[in-house]
Coordinates of N, CA and C in Angstrom, one line a residue:
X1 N 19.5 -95.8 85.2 CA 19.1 -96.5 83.9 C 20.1 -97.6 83.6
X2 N 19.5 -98.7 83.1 CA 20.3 -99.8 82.8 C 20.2 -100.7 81.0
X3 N 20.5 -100.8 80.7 CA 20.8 -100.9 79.1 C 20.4 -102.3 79.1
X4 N 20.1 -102.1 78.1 CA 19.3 -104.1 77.4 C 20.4 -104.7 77.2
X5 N 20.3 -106.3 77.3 CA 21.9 -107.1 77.0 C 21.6 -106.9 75.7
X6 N 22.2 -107.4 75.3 CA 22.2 -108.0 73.6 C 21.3 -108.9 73.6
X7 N 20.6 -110.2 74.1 CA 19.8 -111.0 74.0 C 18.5 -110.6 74.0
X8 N 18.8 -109.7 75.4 CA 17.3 -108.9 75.5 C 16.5 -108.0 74.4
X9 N 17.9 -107.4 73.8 CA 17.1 -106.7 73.0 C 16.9 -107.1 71.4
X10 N 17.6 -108.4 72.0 CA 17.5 -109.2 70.5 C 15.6 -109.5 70.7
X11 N 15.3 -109.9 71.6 CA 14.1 -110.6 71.9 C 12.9 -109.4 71.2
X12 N 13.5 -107.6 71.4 CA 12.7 -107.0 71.3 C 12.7 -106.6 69.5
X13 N 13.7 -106.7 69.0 CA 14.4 -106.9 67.4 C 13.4 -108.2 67.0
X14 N 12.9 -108.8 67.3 CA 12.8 -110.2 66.7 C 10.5 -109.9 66.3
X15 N 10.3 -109.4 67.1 CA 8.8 -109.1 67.2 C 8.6 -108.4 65.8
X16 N 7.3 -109.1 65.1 CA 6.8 -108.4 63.9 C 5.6 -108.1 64.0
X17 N 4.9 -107.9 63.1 CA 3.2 -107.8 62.9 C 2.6 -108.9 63.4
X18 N 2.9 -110.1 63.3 CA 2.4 -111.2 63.6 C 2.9 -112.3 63.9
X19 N 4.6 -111.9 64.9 CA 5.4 -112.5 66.0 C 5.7 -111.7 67.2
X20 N 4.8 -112.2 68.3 CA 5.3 -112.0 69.7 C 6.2 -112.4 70.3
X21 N 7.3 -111.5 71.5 CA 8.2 -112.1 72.0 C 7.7 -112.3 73.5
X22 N 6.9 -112.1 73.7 CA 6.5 -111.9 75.2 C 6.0 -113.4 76.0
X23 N 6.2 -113.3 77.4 CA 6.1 -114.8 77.5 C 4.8 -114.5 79.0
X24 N 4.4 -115.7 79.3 CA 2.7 -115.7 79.7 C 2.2 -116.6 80.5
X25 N 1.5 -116.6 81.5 CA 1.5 -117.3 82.5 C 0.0 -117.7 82.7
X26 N -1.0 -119.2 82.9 CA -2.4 -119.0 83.2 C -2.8 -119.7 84.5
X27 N -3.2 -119.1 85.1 CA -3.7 -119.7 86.8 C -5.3 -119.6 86.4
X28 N -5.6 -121.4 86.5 CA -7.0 -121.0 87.0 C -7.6 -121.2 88.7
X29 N -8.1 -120.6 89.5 CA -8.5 -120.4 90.4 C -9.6 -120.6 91.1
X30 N -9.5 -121.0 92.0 CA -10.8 -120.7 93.0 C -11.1 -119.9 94.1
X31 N -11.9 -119.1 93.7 CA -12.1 -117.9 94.4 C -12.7 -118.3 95.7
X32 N -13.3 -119.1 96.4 CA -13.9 -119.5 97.7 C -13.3 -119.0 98.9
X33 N -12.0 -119.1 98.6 CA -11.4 -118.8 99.8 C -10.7 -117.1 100.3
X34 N -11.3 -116.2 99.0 CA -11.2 -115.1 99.0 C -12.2 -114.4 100.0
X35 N -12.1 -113.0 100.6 CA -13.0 -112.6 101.4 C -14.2 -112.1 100.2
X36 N -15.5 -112.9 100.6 CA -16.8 -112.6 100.1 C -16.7 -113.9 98.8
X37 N -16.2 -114.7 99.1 CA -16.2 -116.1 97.6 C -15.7 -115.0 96.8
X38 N -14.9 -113.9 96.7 CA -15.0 -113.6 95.0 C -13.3 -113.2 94.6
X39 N -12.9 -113.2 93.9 CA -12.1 -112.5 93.6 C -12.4 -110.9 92.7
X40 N -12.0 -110.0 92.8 CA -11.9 -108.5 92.5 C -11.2 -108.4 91.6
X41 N -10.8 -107.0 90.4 CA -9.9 -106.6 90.1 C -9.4 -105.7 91.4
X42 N -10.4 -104.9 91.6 CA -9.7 -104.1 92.4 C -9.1 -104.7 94.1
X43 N -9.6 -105.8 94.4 CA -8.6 -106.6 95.5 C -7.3 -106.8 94.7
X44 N -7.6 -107.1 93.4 CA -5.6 -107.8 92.6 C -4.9 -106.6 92.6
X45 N -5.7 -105.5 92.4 CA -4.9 -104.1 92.4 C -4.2 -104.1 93.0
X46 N -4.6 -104.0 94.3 CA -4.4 -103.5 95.6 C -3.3 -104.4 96.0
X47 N -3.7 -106.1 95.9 CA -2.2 -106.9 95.9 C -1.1 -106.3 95.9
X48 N -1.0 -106.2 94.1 CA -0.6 -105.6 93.1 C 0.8 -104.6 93.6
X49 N -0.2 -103.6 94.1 CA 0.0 -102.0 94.6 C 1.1 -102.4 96.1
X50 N 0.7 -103.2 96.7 CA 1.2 -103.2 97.8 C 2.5 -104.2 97.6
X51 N 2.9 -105.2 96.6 CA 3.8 -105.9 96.7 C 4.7 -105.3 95.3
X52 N 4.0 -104.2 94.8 CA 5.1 -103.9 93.7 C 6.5 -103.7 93.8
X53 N 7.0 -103.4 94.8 CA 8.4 -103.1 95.3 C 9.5 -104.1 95.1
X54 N 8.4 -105.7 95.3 CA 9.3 -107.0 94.9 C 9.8 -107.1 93.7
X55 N 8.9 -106.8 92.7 CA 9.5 -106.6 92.1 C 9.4 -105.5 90.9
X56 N 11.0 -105.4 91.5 CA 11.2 -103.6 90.3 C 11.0 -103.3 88.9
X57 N 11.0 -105.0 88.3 CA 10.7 -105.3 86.8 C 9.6 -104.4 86.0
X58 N 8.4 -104.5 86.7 CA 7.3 -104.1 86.4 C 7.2 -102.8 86.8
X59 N 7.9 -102.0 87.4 CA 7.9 -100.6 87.2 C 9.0 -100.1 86.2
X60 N 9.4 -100.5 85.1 CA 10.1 -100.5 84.1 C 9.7 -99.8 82.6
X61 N 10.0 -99.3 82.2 CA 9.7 -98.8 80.5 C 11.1 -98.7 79.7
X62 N 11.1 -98.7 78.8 CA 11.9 -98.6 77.7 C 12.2 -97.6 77.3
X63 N 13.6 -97.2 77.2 CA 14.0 -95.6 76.8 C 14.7 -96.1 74.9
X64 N 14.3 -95.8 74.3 CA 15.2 -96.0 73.4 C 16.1 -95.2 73.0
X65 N 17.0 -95.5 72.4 CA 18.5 -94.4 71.8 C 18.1 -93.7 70.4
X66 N 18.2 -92.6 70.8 CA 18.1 -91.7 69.6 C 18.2 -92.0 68.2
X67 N 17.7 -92.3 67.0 CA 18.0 -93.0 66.2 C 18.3 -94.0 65.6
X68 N 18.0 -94.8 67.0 CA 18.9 -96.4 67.4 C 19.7 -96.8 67.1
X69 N 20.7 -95.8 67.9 CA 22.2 -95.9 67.5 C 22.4 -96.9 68.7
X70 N 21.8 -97.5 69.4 CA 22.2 -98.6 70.3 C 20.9 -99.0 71.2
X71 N 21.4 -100.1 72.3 CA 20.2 -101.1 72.7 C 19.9 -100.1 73.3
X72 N 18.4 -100.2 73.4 CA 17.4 -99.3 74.5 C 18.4 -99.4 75.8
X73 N 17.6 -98.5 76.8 CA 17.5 -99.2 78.2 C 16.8 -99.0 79.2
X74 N 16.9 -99.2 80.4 CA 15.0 -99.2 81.4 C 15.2 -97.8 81.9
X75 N 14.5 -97.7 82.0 CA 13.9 -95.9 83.1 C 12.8 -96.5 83.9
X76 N 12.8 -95.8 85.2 CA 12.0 -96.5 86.3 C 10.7 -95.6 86.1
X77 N 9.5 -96.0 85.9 CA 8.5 -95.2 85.5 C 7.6 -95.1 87.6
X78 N 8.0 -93.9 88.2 CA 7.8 -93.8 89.4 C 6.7 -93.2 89.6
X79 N 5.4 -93.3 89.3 CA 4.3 -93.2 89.4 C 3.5 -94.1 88.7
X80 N 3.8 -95.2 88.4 CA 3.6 -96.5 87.8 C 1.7 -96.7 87.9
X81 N 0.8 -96.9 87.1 CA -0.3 -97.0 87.1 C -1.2 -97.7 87.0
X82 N -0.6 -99.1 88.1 CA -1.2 -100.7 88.1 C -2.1 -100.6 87.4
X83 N -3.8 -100.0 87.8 CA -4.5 -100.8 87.4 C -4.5 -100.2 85.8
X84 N -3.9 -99.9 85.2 CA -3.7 -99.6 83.5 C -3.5 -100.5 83.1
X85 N -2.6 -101.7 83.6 CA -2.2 -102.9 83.6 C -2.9 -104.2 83.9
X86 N -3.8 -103.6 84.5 CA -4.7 -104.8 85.2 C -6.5 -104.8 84.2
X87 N -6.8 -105.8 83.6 CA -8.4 -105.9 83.1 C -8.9 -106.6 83.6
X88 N -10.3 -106.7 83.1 CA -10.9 -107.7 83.8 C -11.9 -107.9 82.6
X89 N -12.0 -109.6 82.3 CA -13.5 -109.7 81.5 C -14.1 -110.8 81.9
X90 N -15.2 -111.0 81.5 CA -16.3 -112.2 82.1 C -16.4 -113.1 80.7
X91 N -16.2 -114.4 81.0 CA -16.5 -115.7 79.9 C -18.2 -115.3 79.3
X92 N -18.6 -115.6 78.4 CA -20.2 -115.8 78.2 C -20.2 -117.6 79.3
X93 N -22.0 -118.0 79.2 CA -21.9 -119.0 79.6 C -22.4 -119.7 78.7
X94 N -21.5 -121.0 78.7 CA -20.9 -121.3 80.1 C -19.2 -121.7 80.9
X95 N -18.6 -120.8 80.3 CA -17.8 -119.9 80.5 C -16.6 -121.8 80.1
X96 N -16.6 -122.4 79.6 CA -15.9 -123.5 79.6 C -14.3 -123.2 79.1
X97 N -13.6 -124.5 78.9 CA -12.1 -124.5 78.9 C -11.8 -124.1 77.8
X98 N -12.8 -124.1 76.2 CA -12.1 -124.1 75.4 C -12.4 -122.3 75.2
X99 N -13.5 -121.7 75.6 CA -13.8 -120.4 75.4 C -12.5 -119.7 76.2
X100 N -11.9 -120.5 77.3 CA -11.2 -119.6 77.6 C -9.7 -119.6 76.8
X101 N -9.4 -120.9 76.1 CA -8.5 -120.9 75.5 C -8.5 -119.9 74.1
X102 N -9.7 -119.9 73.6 CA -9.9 -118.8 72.8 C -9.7 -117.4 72.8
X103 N -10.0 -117.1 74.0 CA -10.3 -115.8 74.6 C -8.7 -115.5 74.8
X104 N -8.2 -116.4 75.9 CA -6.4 -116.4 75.9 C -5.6 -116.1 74.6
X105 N -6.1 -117.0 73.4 CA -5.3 -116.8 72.4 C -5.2 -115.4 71.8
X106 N -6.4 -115.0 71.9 CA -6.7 -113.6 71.5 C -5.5 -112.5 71.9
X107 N -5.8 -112.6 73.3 CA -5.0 -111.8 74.1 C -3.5 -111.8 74.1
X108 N -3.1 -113.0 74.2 CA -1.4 -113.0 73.2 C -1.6 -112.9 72.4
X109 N -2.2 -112.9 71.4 CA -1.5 -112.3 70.0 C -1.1 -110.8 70.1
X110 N -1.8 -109.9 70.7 CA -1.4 -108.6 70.9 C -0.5 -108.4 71.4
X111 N 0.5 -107.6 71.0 CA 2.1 -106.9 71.3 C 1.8 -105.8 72.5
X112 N 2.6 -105.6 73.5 CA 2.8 -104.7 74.3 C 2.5 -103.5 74.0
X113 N 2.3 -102.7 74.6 CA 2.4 -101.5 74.2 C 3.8 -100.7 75.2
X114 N 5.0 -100.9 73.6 CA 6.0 -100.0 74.3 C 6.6 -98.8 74.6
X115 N 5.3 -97.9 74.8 CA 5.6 -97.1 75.6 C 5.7 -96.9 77.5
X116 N 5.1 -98.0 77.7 CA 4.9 -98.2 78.8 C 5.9 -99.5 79.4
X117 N 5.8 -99.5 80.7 CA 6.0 -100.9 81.2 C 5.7 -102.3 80.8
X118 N 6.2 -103.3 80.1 CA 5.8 -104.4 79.1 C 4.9 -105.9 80.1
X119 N 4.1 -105.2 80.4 CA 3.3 -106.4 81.1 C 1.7 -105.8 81.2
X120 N 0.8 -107.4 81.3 CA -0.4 -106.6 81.3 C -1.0 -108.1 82.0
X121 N -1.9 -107.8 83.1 CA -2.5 -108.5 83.5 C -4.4 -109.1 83.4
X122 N -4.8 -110.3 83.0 CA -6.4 -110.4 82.8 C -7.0 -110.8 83.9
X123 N -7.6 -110.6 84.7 CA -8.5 -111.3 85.5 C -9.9 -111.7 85.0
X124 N -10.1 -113.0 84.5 CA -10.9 -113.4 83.5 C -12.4 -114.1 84.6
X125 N -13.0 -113.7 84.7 CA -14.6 -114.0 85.2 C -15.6 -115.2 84.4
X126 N -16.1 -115.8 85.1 CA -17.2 -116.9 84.2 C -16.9 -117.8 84.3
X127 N -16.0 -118.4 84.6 CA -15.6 -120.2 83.9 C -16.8 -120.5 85.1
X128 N -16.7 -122.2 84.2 CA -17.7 -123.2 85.1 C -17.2 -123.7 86.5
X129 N -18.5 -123.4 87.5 CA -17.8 -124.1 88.5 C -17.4 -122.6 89.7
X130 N -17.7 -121.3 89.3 CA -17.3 -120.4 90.0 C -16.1 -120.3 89.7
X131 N -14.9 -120.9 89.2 CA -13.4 -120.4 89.2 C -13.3 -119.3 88.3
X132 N -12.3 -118.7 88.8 CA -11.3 -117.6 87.7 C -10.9 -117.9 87.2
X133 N -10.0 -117.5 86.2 CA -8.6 -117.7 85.6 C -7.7 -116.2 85.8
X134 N -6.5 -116.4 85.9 CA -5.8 -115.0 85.8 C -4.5 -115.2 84.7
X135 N -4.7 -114.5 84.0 CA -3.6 -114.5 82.3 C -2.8 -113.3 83.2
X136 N -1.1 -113.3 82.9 CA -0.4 -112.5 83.0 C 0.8 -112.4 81.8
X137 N 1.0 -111.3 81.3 CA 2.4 -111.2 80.2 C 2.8 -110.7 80.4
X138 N 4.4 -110.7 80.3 CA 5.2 -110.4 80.2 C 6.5 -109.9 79.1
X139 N 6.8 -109.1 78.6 CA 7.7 -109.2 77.5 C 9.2 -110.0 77.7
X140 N 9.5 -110.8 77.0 CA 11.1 -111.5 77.0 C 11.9 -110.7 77.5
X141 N 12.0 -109.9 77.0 CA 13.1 -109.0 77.4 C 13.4 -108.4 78.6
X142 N 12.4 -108.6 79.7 CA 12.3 -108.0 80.8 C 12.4 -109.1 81.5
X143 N 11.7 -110.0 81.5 CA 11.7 -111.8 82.3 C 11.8 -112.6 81.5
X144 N 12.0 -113.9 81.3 CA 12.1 -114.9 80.9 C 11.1 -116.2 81.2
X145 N 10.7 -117.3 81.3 CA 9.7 -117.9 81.7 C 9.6 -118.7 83.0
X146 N 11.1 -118.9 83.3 CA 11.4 -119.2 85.1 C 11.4 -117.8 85.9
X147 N 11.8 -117.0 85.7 CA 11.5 -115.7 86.3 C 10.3 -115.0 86.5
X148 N 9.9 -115.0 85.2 CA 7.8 -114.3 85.4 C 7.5 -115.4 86.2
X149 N 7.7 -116.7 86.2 CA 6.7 -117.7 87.4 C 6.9 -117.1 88.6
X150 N 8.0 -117.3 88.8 CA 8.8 -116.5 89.9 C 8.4 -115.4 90.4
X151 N 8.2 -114.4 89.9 CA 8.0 -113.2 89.8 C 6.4 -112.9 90.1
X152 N 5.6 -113.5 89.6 CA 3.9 -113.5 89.7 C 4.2 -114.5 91.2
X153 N 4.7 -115.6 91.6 CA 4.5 -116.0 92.9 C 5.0 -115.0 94.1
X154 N 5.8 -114.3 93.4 CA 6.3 -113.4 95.0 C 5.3 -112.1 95.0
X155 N 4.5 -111.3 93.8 CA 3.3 -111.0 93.6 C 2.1 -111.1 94.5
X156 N 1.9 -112.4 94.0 CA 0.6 -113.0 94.5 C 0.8 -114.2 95.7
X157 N -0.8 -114.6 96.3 CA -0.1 -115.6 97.4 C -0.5 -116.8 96.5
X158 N 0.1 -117.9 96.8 CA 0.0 -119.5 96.4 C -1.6 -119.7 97.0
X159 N -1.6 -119.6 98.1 CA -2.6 -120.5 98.7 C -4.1 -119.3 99.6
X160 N -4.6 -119.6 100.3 CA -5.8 -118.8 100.4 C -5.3 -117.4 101.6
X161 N -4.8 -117.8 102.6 CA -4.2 -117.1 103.2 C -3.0 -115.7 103.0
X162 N -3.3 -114.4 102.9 CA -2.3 -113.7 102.4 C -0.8 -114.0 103.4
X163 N 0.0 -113.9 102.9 CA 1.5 -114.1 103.3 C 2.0 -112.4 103.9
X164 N 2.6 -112.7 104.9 CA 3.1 -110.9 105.6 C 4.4 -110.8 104.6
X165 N 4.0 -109.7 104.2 CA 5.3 -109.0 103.2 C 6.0 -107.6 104.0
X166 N 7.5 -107.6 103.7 CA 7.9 -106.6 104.0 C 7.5 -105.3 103.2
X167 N 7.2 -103.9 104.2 CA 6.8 -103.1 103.5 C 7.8 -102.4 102.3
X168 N 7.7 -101.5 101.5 CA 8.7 -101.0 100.7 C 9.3 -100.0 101.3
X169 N 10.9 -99.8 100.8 CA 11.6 -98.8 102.0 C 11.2 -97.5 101.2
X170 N 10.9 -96.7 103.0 CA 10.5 -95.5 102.5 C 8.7 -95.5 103.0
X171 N 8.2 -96.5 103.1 CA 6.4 -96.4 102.9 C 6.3 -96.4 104.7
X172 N 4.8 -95.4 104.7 CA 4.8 -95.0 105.4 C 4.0 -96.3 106.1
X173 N 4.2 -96.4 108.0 CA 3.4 -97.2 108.6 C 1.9 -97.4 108.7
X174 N 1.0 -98.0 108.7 CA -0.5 -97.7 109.3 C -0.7 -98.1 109.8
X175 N -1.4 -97.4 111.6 CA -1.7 -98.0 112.7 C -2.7 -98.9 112.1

């Protein structure tokens, strides 16, 4: 276990009823080049599931101190339950830019839920045009906003082709 800086858990001190500290990422996409034109939740799962190891962030929770006699700090939550983390919703049509901006805003305004790991993923369905979008948050205190980029690219691939990842140590091989 490792203890929040002071910054960090200033980030988590600072959140009210109606201020978030959490920071947020929006890819919109095109699914074409996925197998069957489409993108899945359950293919992002599976991403997800297979590249979590990169990073350790997101198997993280919050332990706090008894009385809050001092900064929280992380506990590795080792049975971690991606798709808890992962939604999925469909735009109405015709699924355009400003509905999704709507729909996004919605979705940040809600606070983490800290009992768990502070991130939560959308895989949003409908826009015009066949594209996706994918919303990802993160809380401050865990990543920052060059890091979650960061962090969602070593995740996910850039381009249509999946990228060969090393497996995680310990995981077993499959012929």
């Amino acid at each position: 276990m490792r203890q929040l800086t002071a910054l960090d858990a200033q980030f988590l001190h600072a959140e009210t009823a109606t201020t978030t500290t959490h920071v947020a990422g929006l890819a919109i996409l095109d699914p074409a080049g996925c197998p069957g034109g489409s993108l899945t939740r359950e293919a992002l799962i599976d991403r997800l599931r297979e590249r979590l190891h990169l990073a350790p962030v997101l198997s993280l929770r919050l332990a706090e101190v008894p009385f809050g006699l001092g900064r929280p700090y992380w506990e590795e939550v080792a049975d971690l339950d991606v798709a808890g983390h992962v939604h999925e919703l469909t735009l109405p049509s015709p699924g355009d830019d400003r509905q999704l901006a709507r729909r996004v805003a919605r979705l940040h305004e809600r606070r983490l839920d800290r009992g768990r790991p502070l991130w939560e993923m959308y895989l949003i369905q409908g826009l015009a045009g066949g594209r996706v979008a994918l919303y990802a948050k993160i809380h401050h205190c865990a990543l920052d906003g060059v890091t979650g980029a960061e962090t969602l690219a070593t995740m996910l691939d850039l381009g249509p082709e999946p990228r060969p990842v090393v497996s995680a140590p310990g995981a077993l091989a499959v012929p």
